[in-house]
Amino acid sequence: GDSVTQMEGPVTLSEEAFLTINCTYTATGYPSLFWYVQYPGEGLQLLLKATKADDKGSNKGFEATYRKETTSFHLEKGSVQVSDSAVYFCALRVIYNQGGKLIFGQGTELSVKP
Amino acid sequence: GAVVSQHPSRVICKSGTSVKIECRSLDFQATTMFWYRQFPKQSLMLMATSNEGSKATYEQGVEKDKFLINHASLTLSTLTVTSAHPEDSSFYICSARENRGSGNTIYFGEGSWLTVV
């Protein structure tokens, strides 16, 4: 079945460090891919998305490229800030006859220290 | 790995009736579960945080009398949409936080499509 696998957390980085959170997926169809972020005490927010192969989603300095050949959608940021501390979720959606379902990874907690 | 099961995955109900959606953690205990709603082409919106054995905490703007949440055990939370109307048609998804000493692992259900006709 469809699934998403993320690297396990927590990930602890110093401010201005480079961030990579790995995400790989398996899907029977042609999914759209998403990264969601959940800041402490808040609900999920869409961070970025990509709907077809080689698309790059970007937002707030974060980037992820849809790699069909490696079935991956790794999240990267060149220089993290303390305010980036949150839980990050990779997700896919495959559209079926009437809507689709979101499949989430387990989440990766990021902690950025000053 | 840990699994969160939602049931039903798809439901159609008549306007004015109530419908219940279940969220179960299958192989772990979850003191805290979350209920989200997703409008078309939008991100998930947190509706409420469900705590086992106590009242749910609702987000601003969410009607607690309309969206009843019960978290009676460490493996089950239910969302009941009362007196449903067509505008309640949406994608509802739950997540559960695994009880562990450290870390913050949250598992999501696959969601439930509600259509009110």
XYZ file of N, CA, C and O in Angstrom, chain A residues 2 10 36 38 41-46 49 87 89 93 96 98-107 109, chain B residues 10 12 34 36 38 41-46 59 91 93 97 100 103-111 113:
208
model
N 0.159 2.367 -0.074
C 0.854 3.654 -0.064
C 1.441 3.946 1.307
O 0.787 3.702 2.324
N 14.356 12.898 17.573
C 14.495 14.324 17.271
C 15.831 14.657 16.614
O 16.822 13.974 16.820
N 4.358 19.249 5.781
C 3.589 20.015 6.739
C 4.469 20.291 7.948
O 5.378 19.522 8.262
N 4.280 21.500 12.151
C 3.462 21.755 13.334
C 4.332 22.415 14.391
O 5.206 21.776 14.976
N 2.142 23.817 20.101
C 0.851 24.368 20.479
C -0.048 24.757 19.329
O -1.119 25.335 19.552
N 0.355 24.468 18.091
C -0.456 24.856 16.933
C -0.824 23.638 16.106
O -0.318 22.545 16.305
N -1.743 23.819 15.158
C -2.117 22.751 14.251
C -1.153 22.649 13.086
O -0.229 23.442 12.947
N -1.401 21.671 12.261
C -0.555 21.477 11.088
C -0.709 22.634 10.104
O -1.800 23.156 9.913
N 0.390 22.988 9.477
C 0.350 23.984 8.412
C 1.070 23.422 7.208
O 2.094 22.771 7.344
N 0.543 23.683 6.048
C 1.229 23.269 4.835
C 2.475 24.120 4.649
O 2.405 25.346 4.641
N 4.676 22.077 -1.293
C 4.154 20.909 -1.986
C 4.715 20.827 -3.406
O 5.257 21.800 -3.932
N 7.707 20.202 14.555
C 7.637 18.838 14.031
C 7.262 18.922 12.557
O 6.315 19.623 12.197
N 6.198 17.018 8.964
C 5.550 15.824 8.435
C 5.601 15.806 6.920
O 5.210 16.770 6.269
N -0.495 12.379 -1.336
C -1.916 12.188 -1.629
C -2.032 11.597 -3.020
O -1.462 12.124 -3.980
N -8.130 9.393 -5.910
C -8.952 8.287 -6.359
C -10.208 8.829 -7.022
O -10.265 10.002 -7.377
N -13.167 9.722 -6.026
C -13.784 10.888 -5.405
C -12.885 11.365 -4.291
O -13.015 10.947 -3.152
N -11.996 12.213 -4.616
C -11.065 12.722 -3.609
C -9.911 11.768 -3.423
O -9.723 10.830 -4.175
N -9.116 12.013 -2.457
C -7.982 11.143 -2.188
C -7.704 11.129 -0.708
O -8.342 11.827 0.058
N -6.776 10.320 -0.310
C -6.455 10.304 1.102
C -5.026 10.739 1.315
O -4.148 10.490 0.498
N -4.832 11.392 2.398
C -3.509 11.848 2.784
C -2.828 10.769 3.596
O -3.393 10.247 4.535
N -1.625 10.456 3.201
C -0.821 9.519 3.960
C 0.348 10.304 4.536
O 1.116 10.927 3.786
N 0.493 10.277 5.839
C 1.539 11.051 6.492
C 2.675 10.154 6.956
O 2.451 8.998 7.345
N 3.859 10.707 6.960
C 4.968 10.088 7.670
C 4.768 10.312 9.162
O 3.844 10.989 9.590
N 5.669 9.762 9.941
C 5.472 9.798 11.388
C 5.889 11.121 12.021
O 5.657 11.351 13.193
N 6.472 11.970 11.255
C 6.903 13.251 11.797
C 8.338 13.213 12.287
O 8.808 12.194 12.795
N 10.851 15.583 14.653
C 10.956 16.755 15.519
C 12.310 17.428 15.312
O 13.348 16.774 15.360
N -15.268 6.588 4.439
C -16.154 7.423 3.623
C -17.580 7.220 4.113
O -18.017 6.090 4.331
N -21.735 8.917 3.810
C -22.720 9.868 3.273
C -23.903 9.861 4.232
O -24.405 8.797 4.601
N -5.680 14.143 18.134
C -6.032 15.407 17.504
C -7.017 15.158 16.374
O -6.914 14.172 15.651
N -8.558 16.912 12.921
C -8.357 17.943 11.924
C -9.476 17.886 10.888
O -10.088 16.844 10.662
N -10.070 19.265 6.784
C -9.413 19.864 5.630
C -10.440 20.304 4.617
O -11.229 19.492 4.115
N -8.472 22.034 -1.183
C -7.282 22.780 -1.595
C -6.682 23.608 -0.464
O -5.942 24.557 -0.724
N -7.005 23.276 0.755
C -6.429 23.980 1.893
C -5.735 23.003 2.819
O -5.850 21.800 2.673
N -5.001 23.565 3.735
C -4.287 22.721 4.668
C -5.237 22.186 5.734
O -6.380 22.598 5.830
N -4.719 21.292 6.509
C -5.502 20.771 7.618
C -5.717 21.859 8.654
O -4.816 22.637 8.953
N -6.895 21.875 9.235
C -7.212 22.807 10.305
C -7.447 22.009 11.576
O -8.287 21.115 11.596
N -6.713 22.326 12.603
C -6.911 21.642 13.870
C -8.255 22.051 14.449
O -8.525 23.237 14.617
N -10.441 24.383 19.294
C -9.824 25.575 18.739
C -10.888 26.660 18.555
O -12.093 26.383 18.463
N -13.151 16.606 4.697
C -12.232 15.506 4.980
C -11.766 15.669 6.412
O -11.184 16.693 6.757
N -9.534 14.155 9.614
C -8.408 13.274 9.879
C -8.004 13.381 11.340
O -8.064 14.457 11.923
N -0.881 10.821 19.493
C 0.488 10.938 19.998
C 0.788 9.733 20.872
O 0.082 9.459 21.843
N 5.127 8.084 25.219
C 6.490 7.632 25.427
C 7.165 8.592 26.381
O 6.752 9.740 26.527
N 10.513 12.218 23.188
C 10.170 12.248 21.769
C 8.752 12.721 21.555
O 8.002 12.980 22.492
N 8.388 12.834 20.324
C 7.091 13.412 19.985
C 6.605 12.743 18.716
O 6.570 13.354 17.658
N 6.262 11.470 18.808
C 5.855 10.723 17.628
C 4.347 10.789 17.487
O 3.612 10.386 18.394
N 3.914 11.290 16.361
C 2.484 11.426 16.103
C 2.147 10.629 14.862
O 2.796 10.760 13.827
N 1.136 9.828 14.956
C 0.692 8.995 13.845
C -0.680 9.466 13.385
O -1.545 9.789 14.185
N -0.847 9.453 12.072
C -2.095 9.932 11.488
C -2.952 8.783 10.976
O -2.433 7.782 10.455
N -4.240 8.970 11.103
C -5.169 8.094 10.411
C -5.213 8.486 8.942
O -4.612 9.474 8.527
N -5.923 7.714 8.152
C -5.989 7.978 6.715
C -7.113 8.921 6.346
O -7.281 9.274 5.184
N -7.879 9.325 7.325
C -8.918 10.314 7.058
C -10.271 9.716 6.757
O -10.388 8.549 6.380
N -13.895 10.783 4.718
C -14.640 11.722 3.874
C -16.100 11.732 4.318
O -16.757 10.700 4.333
